[in-house]
Amino acid sequence: MSTPHPNHDAMPPPAPLQMQVQDFATAPTSRSCDTAETRSTPWRIAVFIPALIATACLMYGMYSWLAGMGMTGLEWALLMMIGATFVWVTLSVSTVGVAIAGILAREEADTRAQTDVTPIDVALLVPVYNEVPWDVFGNAAAMLDDLAARKTTHRYTLFILSDTRDDTIAAQEQQAFARLRQTAPYPVHYRRRADNTDKKVGNLVDWITGWGAAYEGMLVLDADSLMTGRAIDRLASELSVAPDTGLIQTFPMLIGAETLFARLQQFSNIAYGWLLAEGLALWSRSEGNYWGHNAIIRTRAFAQSAGLPHLTTRGRDDLILSHDFVEAGLLRRAGWRVRFLPRVTGSFEETPGTLIDYTLRDRRWCRGNLQHLRLLATRGLHPVSRFHLFHGAVSYLLSPAWFLLLVIWALLGKDAETNVVRYFNEANPYFPDWPPAMSHIDSAVFLFIMYAMLLTPKMAAAAMISATPAATRIFGGHGAFLTAFVTEVLLSVAYAPVMMIQQTKAVLRAVFTQSEPWAPQMRDAQHYPLITLIKFHWVETALGFILSLGLGAGLISLWLLPIAASLLLAVPLSALSALNLVQCAPRSLAMNSPYTLREPVIVTRAKSARAEIKTQLTVKSPAE
């Protein structure tokens, strides 16, 4: 394989902008800006206080049950784990409650009047790494054509920033670029780096330090991102009229889902995600987060305040992996507003099609999010920015916590006779004191409370949609929506234990190994061979078999049966995740959502452009 060289002949004249690497140990001087703290405080109180109160009440109730015979170390540990897991579930519930309250109170979205918008130069940045060229350039062509159909005052330029290592793919990228450059209504540029130093972070830094000074804003897109011209123009206008704003994040909706697993993700994203997004936007306000794509950033603000250093660990130089959360925190630390606008429609992305593909992507995200724990002490961060970093890490640490709870429940058995954990005290060291609270009945009560809280956000969103005839119509009707809702809930419950084990493994991999392979996301779902499924899910299968033996012998509470069944059936569930619902399922069972029943125009345009570019590319090996 030959060494690639930078394609500076396909780039505009240099416009270098210095990227300032930040010092995490010293807080910079923060610029002053109106962050509307008084508007955000009531919503934050409404989110966090009820969650903390509900968790405290549950822990007090559990303590009252456990303390009957005196508290042992294991019981204290169990109580702490219950509190640590439950509080995050209640936060989701209270976020939904805030969203509903905001809707009922007719709380307006964080928008500005689009009058007197000053035209700005915006760079559309698409970092790629060994992606399918016709997909990338097809999406780009569709977005540029959609932009050209609008009466925009802003000036746009597209940059394909390639970190591709495969020479065959790189040759196809260059062919697709040459074609797009001839037909695009806006300037299009392409650059392939000689070395992919620092991965995506380094790719964007290379562009900023080479050409960033010429553009007021940069709209960062992923290889699978797709945005309408209206959405892009709206972000540019919002950035133009808000001089104190450093970043604006949209809420990407999932498209292109054909498999069972992808349809689960897409239905959940569209049916429930909007309510959580509304709540998040209400309480985060100027301290929003960044998800790495489908967001516009003020270029100079980013260069001045979001340059990332490497982390030094035991003499090893580590790149900050999940850079987006950190960059959002650094922008806010410097005094720039970081806003989340979920009501900007027309922002799309794709999702992995199978359970295995989702898990492989999740492993990379897990490593990066756990790394955030090392950054919590960064000087000058806003408390909400610290919360975003902490929440990202906790979202993965919850799986090992749930797994420990599962192990303890299994060891406690269904009654005193089947409890294999011994409790001793000083007065009677030879005979155990069985905690009366930890019977199968009490475990069932806790599981019921937890599942009820987990399902509350989904049930609230589903109830709001069901009560609105216009909303149910876009899901295919009331019956189709309820069928999809029930199917999603049941399958999510089935997949949850499998994901628990996979995320626990991901946490262990992050702790005990030094790196995770960097590979492009699998965009096209595939049926994996049986041997691959068995190798991938043997741990879950083994745990399910052990739990099943305990259930069959009457040693474990029957309330763990759903978890045991899911783990035991991990291989067939994983195989089922690749089922193509478009080809195999009747419309009433296809888990349709508005974007599957009525494809957005931009998606249709992108598919057409992809097909056209694919047929025009000459696929040749560089050796030929």
mmCIF file of N, CA and C in Angstrom, residues 114-121 153-155 216 236-237 239-241:
data_model
loop_
_atom_site.group_PDB
_atom_site.id
_atom_site.type_symbol
_atom_site.label_atom_id
_atom_site.label_comp_id
_atom_site.label_asym_id
_atom_site.label_seq_id
_atom_site.Cartn_x
_atom_site.Cartn_y
_atom_site.Cartn_z
ATOM 1 N N GLN A 114 -35.062 35.834 12.908
ATOM 2 C CA GLN A 114 -34.109 35.760 11.807
ATOM 3 C C GLN A 114 -34.095 37.046 10.972
ATOM 4 N N THR A 115 -34.380 38.167 11.608
ATOM 5 C CA THR A 115 -34.300 39.442 10.898
ATOM 6 C C THR A 115 -32.896 40.007 11.045
ATOM 7 N N ASP A 116 -32.495 40.755 10.032
ATOM 8 C CA ASP A 116 -31.174 41.397 10.043
ATOM 9 C C ASP A 116 -30.046 40.386 10.235
ATOM 10 N N VAL A 117 -30.150 39.258 9.580
ATOM 11 C CA VAL A 117 -29.095 38.254 9.647
ATOM 12 C C VAL A 117 -27.923 38.706 8.795
ATOM 13 N N THR A 118 -26.738 38.719 9.384
ATOM 14 C CA THR A 118 -25.533 39.077 8.645
ATOM 15 C C THR A 118 -24.999 37.847 7.928
ATOM 16 N N PRO A 119 -24.794 37.915 6.610
ATOM 17 C CA PRO A 119 -24.259 36.751 5.889
ATOM 18 C C PRO A 119 -22.881 36.369 6.415
ATOM 19 N N ILE A 120 -22.669 35.080 6.570
ATOM 20 C CA ILE A 120 -21.367 34.594 7.038
ATOM 21 C C ILE A 120 -20.882 33.479 6.111
ATOM 22 N N ASP A 121 -19.592 33.225 6.189
ATOM 23 C CA ASP A 121 -18.980 32.120 5.449
ATOM 24 C C ASP A 121 -18.990 30.881 6.331
ATOM 25 N N THR A 153 -28.614 33.779 2.294
ATOM 26 C CA THR A 153 -27.669 34.889 2.213
ATOM 27 C C THR A 153 -26.259 34.460 2.608
ATOM 28 N N HIS A 154 -26.145 33.255 3.147
ATOM 29 C CA HIS A 154 -24.840 32.789 3.612
ATOM 30 C C HIS A 154 -24.046 32.147 2.477
ATOM 31 N N ARG A 155 -22.746 32.088 2.663
ATOM 32 C CA ARG A 155 -21.845 31.517 1.659
ATOM 33 C C ARG A 155 -21.301 30.183 2.204
ATOM 34 N N GLU A 216 -16.341 31.905 9.250
ATOM 35 C CA GLU A 216 -16.890 32.263 10.550
ATOM 36 C C GLU A 216 -17.411 31.030 11.284
ATOM 37 N N ALA A 236 -26.766 28.365 10.452
ATOM 38 C CA ALA A 236 -25.894 29.474 10.075
ATOM 39 C C ALA A 236 -26.481 30.810 10.528
ATOM 40 N N SER A 237 -27.787 30.975 10.374
ATOM 41 C CA SER A 237 -28.440 32.215 10.790
ATOM 42 C C SER A 237 -28.414 32.367 12.309
ATOM 43 N N LEU A 239 -26.176 31.206 14.320
ATOM 44 C CA LEU A 239 -24.815 31.559 14.697
ATOM 45 C C LEU A 239 -24.522 33.017 14.356
ATOM 46 N N SER A 240 -25.064 33.477 13.238
ATOM 47 C CA SER A 240 -24.817 34.845 12.781
ATOM 48 C C SER A 240 -25.388 35.881 13.739
ATOM 49 N N VAL A 241 -26.593 35.652 14.240
ATOM 50 C CA VAL A 241 -27.258 36.653 15.068
ATOM 51 C C VAL A 241 -26.958 36.487 16.555
#
